[in-house]
CSV table of C-alpha atoms in Angstrom, one decimal:
chain,number,residue,atom,x,y,z
A,1,MET,CA,90.5,-119.9,29.0
A,2,LYS,CA,93.3,-117.8,27.5
A,3,LYS,CA,96.1,-116.6,29.8
A,4,PHE,CA,97.1,-112.9,29.4
A,5,ASP,CA,100.1,-111.1,30.8
A,6,PRO,CA,98.7,-107.9,32.5
A,7,ALA,CA,101.8,-105.8,31.7
A,8,TRP,CA,101.7,-106.8,28.0
A,9,LEU,CA,98.0,-106.0,27.8
A,10,ASP,CA,98.6,-102.5,29.2
A,11,ARG,CA,101.4,-102.0,26.6
A,12,MET,CA,99.2,-103.1,23.8
A,13,TYR,CA,96.1,-101.1,24.6
A,14,ASN,CA,97.2,-97.9,26.4
A,15,ASN,CA,97.3,-95.7,23.4
A,16,ARG,CA,98.0,-92.5,25.4
A,17,ALA,CA,101.2,-94.1,26.7
A,18,LEU,CA,102.1,-95.3,23.2
A,19,VAL,CA,101.7,-91.8,21.7
A,20,PRO,CA,103.3,-89.3,24.1
A,21,GLU,CA,102.0,-86.4,22.1
A,22,HIS,CA,98.4,-87.6,22.3
A,23,ALA,CA,97.3,-84.4,24.1
A,24,MET,CA,98.3,-82.3,21.1
A,25,HIS,CA,95.8,-84.3,19.0
A,26,PHE,CA,93.0,-83.7,21.5
A,27,VAL,CA,93.7,-79.9,21.4
A,28,ARG,CA,93.8,-79.9,17.6
A,29,TRP,CA,90.4,-81.8,17.5
A,30,ALA,CA,88.8,-79.4,20.0
A,31,ASP,CA,90.0,-76.3,18.1
A,32,ALA,CA,88.9,-77.7,14.7
A,33,SER,CA,85.6,-78.7,16.2
A,34,ASP,CA,85.0,-75.2,17.4
A,35,ASP,CA,85.8,-73.9,14.0
A,36,ALA,CA,83.4,-76.4,12.3
A,37,ARG,CA,80.5,-75.4,14.5
A,38,HIS,CA,81.1,-71.7,13.7
A,39,ALA,CA,81.6,-72.3,10.0
A,40,HIS,CA,78.7,-74.6,9.3
A,41,PRO,CA,75.0,-74.5,10.4
A,42,CYS,CA,74.5,-77.1,13.0
A,43,GLN,CA,72.0,-78.1,15.8
A,44,THR,CA,73.5,-79.4,19.0
A,45,ASP,CA,72.2,-81.5,21.9
A,46,ILE,CA,69.1,-82.9,20.2
A,47,ALA,CA,67.7,-85.7,22.3
A,48,TYR,CA,67.4,-89.2,20.7
A,49,GLY,CA,66.5,-90.8,24.0
A,50,LYS,CA,65.6,-89.9,27.6
A,51,GLY,CA,69.0,-90.2,29.3
A,52,PRO,CA,71.2,-87.1,29.9
A,53,MET,CA,73.9,-88.3,27.5
A,54,GLU,CA,71.4,-89.5,24.9
A,55,LYS,CA,71.9,-86.5,22.6
A,56,LEU,CA,73.3,-85.8,19.2
A,57,ASP,CA,74.6,-83.0,17.1
A,58,VAL,CA,73.6,-82.6,13.4
A,59,PHE,CA,75.1,-80.8,10.5
A,60,PRO,CA,72.2,-80.7,8.1
A,61,SER,CA,72.4,-80.8,4.3
A,62,ASN,CA,70.7,-78.2,2.2
A,63,GLN,CA,70.3,-80.8,-0.5
A,64,PRO,CA,67.3,-83.1,0.2
A,65,GLY,CA,68.1,-86.8,-0.2
A,66,SER,CA,71.8,-86.5,0.9
A,67,PRO,CA,73.6,-89.5,2.2
A,68,VAL,CA,73.8,-89.7,6.0
A,69,VAL,CA,77.0,-90.1,8.0
A,70,VAL,CA,76.8,-91.0,11.7
A,71,PHE,CA,80.1,-90.6,13.4
A,72,ILE,CA,80.7,-92.3,16.7
A,73,HIS,CA,83.6,-91.2,18.9
A,74,GLY,CA,86.2,-93.3,20.7
A,75,GLY,CA,87.7,-93.1,24.2
A,76,TRP,CA,87.5,-96.7,25.5
A,77,TRP,CA,83.7,-96.3,26.1
A,78,ARG,CA,84.7,-94.2,29.1
A,79,ALA,CA,85.9,-90.8,27.9
A,80,LEU,CA,85.6,-88.0,25.3
A,81,ASP,CA,82.5,-86.4,23.9
A,82,LYS,CA,80.7,-85.6,20.6
A,83,SER,CA,81.7,-82.0,20.9
A,84,ASP,CA,85.4,-83.0,20.5
A,85,HIS,CA,84.6,-84.5,17.1
A,86,SER,CA,82.6,-81.9,15.2
A,87,PHE,CA,85.8,-81.5,13.1
A,88,ILE,CA,84.7,-84.7,11.3
A,89,ALA,CA,81.6,-83.1,9.8
A,90,PRO,CA,82.9,-80.6,7.2
A,91,ALA,CA,84.7,-83.2,5.1
A,92,PHE,CA,81.4,-85.0,4.5
A,93,LYS,CA,79.1,-81.9,4.5
A,94,ASN,CA,81.2,-80.2,1.8
A,95,LEU,CA,80.5,-83.1,-0.5
A,96,GLY,CA,76.7,-82.9,0.2
A,97,GLY,CA,76.4,-85.2,3.2
A,98,CYS,CA,74.2,-84.9,6.3
A,99,VAL,CA,76.2,-85.6,9.4
A,100,PHE,CA,75.0,-86.8,12.9
A,101,ILE,CA,77.4,-87.1,15.9
A,102,PRO,CA,75.8,-88.9,18.9
A,103,ASN,CA,76.9,-89.0,22.5
A,104,TYR,CA,76.5,-92.0,24.7
A,105,ALA,CA,76.7,-92.6,28.5
A,106,LEU,CA,80.2,-93.6,29.7
A,107,CYS,CA,81.5,-96.5,31.7
A,108,PRO,CA,81.5,-97.3,34.5
A,109,ALA,CA,78.0,-95.7,34.8
A,110,VAL,CA,76.9,-98.1,32.1
A,111,THR,CA,78.1,-101.3,30.4
A,112,ILE,CA,79.4,-101.7,26.9
A,113,PRO,CA,76.2,-103.7,25.9
A,114,GLN,CA,74.1,-100.8,27.2
A,115,ILE,CA,76.2,-98.3,25.2
A,116,THR,CA,75.6,-100.4,22.1
A,117,LEU,CA,71.9,-100.3,22.7
A,118,GLN,CA,72.1,-96.5,23.1
A,119,MET,CA,73.7,-96.3,19.7
A,120,VAL,CA,70.9,-98.6,18.3
A,121,GLN,CA,68.4,-96.1,19.7
A,122,ALA,CA,70.4,-93.2,18.1
A,123,LEU,CA,70.4,-94.9,14.7
A,124,ALA,CA,66.7,-95.6,14.8
A,125,TRP,CA,66.2,-92.0,15.7
A,126,VAL,CA,68.3,-90.9,12.7
A,127,TYR,CA,66.4,-93.2,10.4
A,128,ARG,CA,63.1,-91.7,11.5
A,129,ASN,CA,64.2,-88.1,11.4
A,130,ALA,CA,66.9,-87.8,8.7
A,131,LYS,CA,64.6,-86.2,6.2
A,132,LYS,CA,64.0,-83.2,8.4
A,133,PHE,CA,67.7,-82.4,8.0
A,134,GLY,CA,68.1,-83.2,4.3
A,135,GLY,CA,69.2,-86.7,4.8
A,136,ASP,CA,68.1,-89.8,3.0
A,137,PRO,CA,67.1,-92.6,5.5
A,138,ARG,CA,67.9,-95.2,2.8
A,139,ARG,CA,71.5,-94.1,2.7
A,140,ILE,CA,72.8,-94.3,6.2
A,141,TYR,CA,76.5,-95.0,6.9
A,142,VAL,CA,78.3,-95.3,10.2
A,143,VAL,CA,81.9,-94.2,10.8
A,144,GLY,CA,83.6,-94.8,14.2
A,145,HIS,CA,87.0,-94.5,15.8
A,146,SER,CA,88.4,-96.9,18.3
A,147,ALA,CA,85.6,-97.8,20.7
A,148,GLY,CA,83.4,-96.0,18.2
A,149,GLY,CA,84.7,-98.4,15.5
A,150,HIS,CA,83.5,-101.3,17.7
A,151,LEU,CA,80.1,-99.7,17.9
A,152,ALA,CA,80.0,-99.1,14.2
A,153,ALA,CA,80.6,-102.8,13.5
A,154,MET,CA,77.9,-103.7,16.1
A,155,LEU,CA,75.4,-101.5,14.4
A,156,LEU,CA,76.1,-103.1,11.0
A,157,ASP,CA,75.3,-106.4,12.6
A,158,CYS,CA,72.1,-105.2,14.3
A,159,LEU,CA,68.8,-107.0,13.6
A,160,TRP,CA,66.9,-103.8,12.9
A,161,PRO,CA,63.4,-105.2,12.3
A,162,GLN,CA,63.6,-106.6,15.9
A,163,VAL,CA,64.2,-103.1,17.2
A,164,GLY,CA,61.3,-101.6,15.4
A,165,LYS,CA,58.8,-102.8,12.8
A,166,ASP,CA,59.4,-99.7,10.7
A,167,LEU,CA,63.2,-100.3,10.5
A,168,PRO,CA,64.6,-102.0,7.5
A,169,ALA,CA,67.1,-104.9,7.8
A,170,ASP,CA,69.7,-102.9,5.9
A,171,LEU,CA,69.2,-99.7,7.9
A,172,VAL,CA,73.1,-99.3,7.9
A,173,LYS,CA,74.3,-99.6,4.3
A,174,GLY,CA,77.9,-99.6,5.3
A,175,ALA,CA,80.4,-98.9,8.1
A,176,LEU,CA,83.9,-97.6,8.3
A,177,SER,CA,85.8,-98.6,11.5
A,178,ILE,CA,89.0,-96.8,12.2
A,179,SER,CA,91.2,-98.6,14.8
A,180,GLY,CA,88.2,-100.7,15.8
A,181,LEU,CA,88.0,-103.3,18.5
A,182,TYR,CA,86.3,-106.6,17.7
A,183,ASP,CA,87.4,-109.1,20.4
A,184,LEU,CA,86.7,-107.8,23.9
A,185,GLU,CA,88.2,-110.8,25.8
A,186,PRO,CA,91.7,-109.4,26.2
A,187,ILE,CA,90.2,-106.0,27.0
A,188,MET,CA,88.3,-107.6,29.9
A,189,HIS,CA,91.7,-108.5,31.4
A,190,THR,CA,93.6,-105.2,30.7
A,191,PRO,CA,94.5,-103.6,34.0
A,192,PHE,CA,94.1,-99.9,33.2
A,193,LEU,CA,90.6,-100.5,31.8
A,194,LYS,CA,89.2,-103.2,34.1
A,195,GLY,CA,88.0,-100.9,36.8
A,196,ASP,CA,85.9,-98.8,34.5
A,197,LEU,CA,84.7,-101.3,31.9
A,198,ARG,CA,83.9,-104.1,34.3
A,199,LEU,CA,83.4,-106.5,31.5
A,200,THR,CA,82.1,-110.0,32.2
A,201,PRO,CA,82.5,-113.1,30.0
A,202,GLU,CA,78.8,-112.8,29.1
A,203,GLN,CA,79.3,-109.3,27.9
A,204,VAL,CA,82.3,-110.3,25.9
A,205,ALA,CA,80.3,-112.9,24.1
A,206,MET,CA,77.4,-110.5,23.5
A,207,ALA,CA,79.4,-107.5,22.3
A,208,SER,CA,82.4,-108.8,20.4
A,209,PRO,CA,81.7,-108.4,16.7
A,210,ALA,CA,84.3,-111.1,15.8
A,211,LEU,CA,82.4,-113.6,17.9
A,212,LEU,CA,79.0,-112.8,16.3
A,213,PRO,CA,77.6,-114.0,13.0
A,214,ALA,CA,78.5,-111.9,10.0
A,215,PRO,CA,76.0,-109.3,8.9
A,216,LYS,CA,73.6,-110.3,6.2
A,217,LYS,CA,73.4,-106.8,4.8
A,218,GLY,CA,76.0,-104.0,4.2
A,219,VAL,CA,79.8,-103.9,4.1
A,220,LEU,CA,82.5,-103.0,6.7
A,221,TYR,CA,85.7,-101.1,5.8
A,222,THR,CA,88.3,-101.6,8.6
A,223,VAL,CA,91.5,-99.7,8.9
A,224,ALA,CA,94.2,-99.1,11.5
A,225,GLY,CA,97.3,-97.0,11.7
A,226,ALA,CA,100.5,-98.9,10.8
A,227,GLN,CA,102.2,-97.4,13.9
A,228,GLU,CA,99.5,-98.8,16.2
A,229,SER,CA,100.2,-101.7,18.6
A,230,ALA,CA,100.3,-105.3,17.4
A,231,GLU,CA,96.9,-105.9,19.1
A,232,PHE,CA,95.2,-103.1,17.1
A,233,ILE,CA,96.7,-104.5,14.0
A,234,ARG,CA,95.4,-108.0,15.0
A,235,HIS,CA,91.9,-106.7,15.6
A,236,ASN,CA,91.9,-105.0,12.2
A,237,LYS,CA,92.7,-108.4,10.5
A,238,LEU,CA,90.5,-110.4,12.8
A,239,ILE,CA,87.2,-109.0,11.7
A,240,GLN,CA,87.9,-109.8,8.0
A,241,GLN,CA,88.8,-113.3,9.0
A,242,ALA,CA,85.7,-113.7,11.1
A,243,TRP,CA,83.2,-112.1,8.7
A,244,GLY,CA,84.8,-112.8,5.4
A,245,LYS,CA,86.0,-110.6,2.5
A,246,GLN,CA,82.5,-110.3,1.0
A,247,VAL,CA,81.3,-108.4,4.1
A,248,VAL,CA,84.7,-106.8,4.9
A,249,PRO,CA,86.1,-106.0,1.4
A,250,VAL,CA,88.6,-103.4,2.8
A,251,CYS,CA,91.1,-104.3,5.5
A,252,GLU,CA,94.1,-101.9,5.5
A,253,THR,CA,96.8,-100.4,7.6
A,254,ILE,CA,97.5,-96.7,7.0
A,255,PRO,CA,101.3,-96.0,6.7
A,256,GLU,CA,103.0,-93.7,9.2
A,257,ARG,CA,99.8,-93.2,11.3
A,258,ASN,CA,99.3,-93.9,15.0
A,259,HIS,CA,96.0,-94.3,16.9
A,260,PHE,CA,95.2,-90.6,16.9
A,261,SER,CA,96.8,-89.3,13.7
A,262,VAL,CA,95.0,-91.9,11.7
A,263,LEU,CA,91.6,-90.3,12.5
A,264,GLU,CA,92.8,-86.9,11.2
A,265,ASP,CA,93.4,-88.5,7.7
A,266,LEU,CA,89.6,-88.9,7.5
A,267,THR,CA,89.1,-85.2,7.1
A,268,ALA,CA,91.9,-84.6,4.5
A,269,PRO,CA,90.7,-85.0,0.9
A,270,TRP,CA,94.2,-85.9,-0.3
A,271,GLN,CA,94.5,-88.8,2.1
A,272,HIS,CA,93.7,-92.4,1.3
A,273,LEU,CA,91.4,-92.9,4.3
A,274,HIS,CA,89.3,-89.9,3.3
A,275,GLN,CA,89.0,-91.4,-0.2
A,276,LEU,CA,88.0,-94.7,1.2
A,277,ALA,CA,85.2,-93.0,3.2
A,278,ILE,CA,84.0,-91.1,0.2
A,279,ARG,CA,83.9,-94.3,-1.8
A,280,LEU,CA,81.8,-96.0,0.8
A,281,VAL,CA,79.4,-93.1,1.4
A,282,PHE,CA,79.1,-91.4,-2.0
A,283,GLY,CA,80.1,-94.3,-4.2
A,284,LYS,CA,83.0,-92.4,-5.8
A,285,VAL,CA,86.6,-91.6,-5.3
């Protein structure tokens, strides 16, 4: 069993402490999300399951057969909300995409494996309902940030035909994980997270993408901000090492970006991260 220094773990993983201006980013996201919901037709709080948090927002496409982008928010599986992330939608919608943004129940009310299964349920719902919103169920891509990046990788690795006989093995064509987490063992020992996440060794083995077999279908793009902690940089490289370059053809650090500012690059057409996302989803730069 590995030995971890608790103080070092908190330094490596507490992004709010690492980025003193983090609150400014949250305010910016909330304001931009309000603007996005006012500027673009959308439907909010559509149930994909029976739980109170099992709801999603959709920004439909008016072009039938559009590629589908499912964005999964971060927050250490214990914070934030889909409504904070509507600002992601216009960048894809303006290019003809159909965007879904799901919520999930938060720790400690649920476990990380349970959240993963909620996202499986959400993706199955999207596959079965995408056409109603102009989306093509054969072109589903998942984008996630931080804990959402972990969930995006897990969804790429899902054995979909075991979830539903109507679901294709390649339901997720590709995933983009921004500042994703792929090895949950150190997180299990991180003091500021332990009380809420309550990870067990069994859950770590079950829900660490880097410890699971590589997906047989689809590709993963993984990126992190160059100003993030050494652990986030390690996670970024780890998944390519674990799954191989054929499955993870893109593994990059984004210069001059921290854990929060890197996500904002996703929405800016002149930024490299946005262009990577467009290449993945639309097959063009």
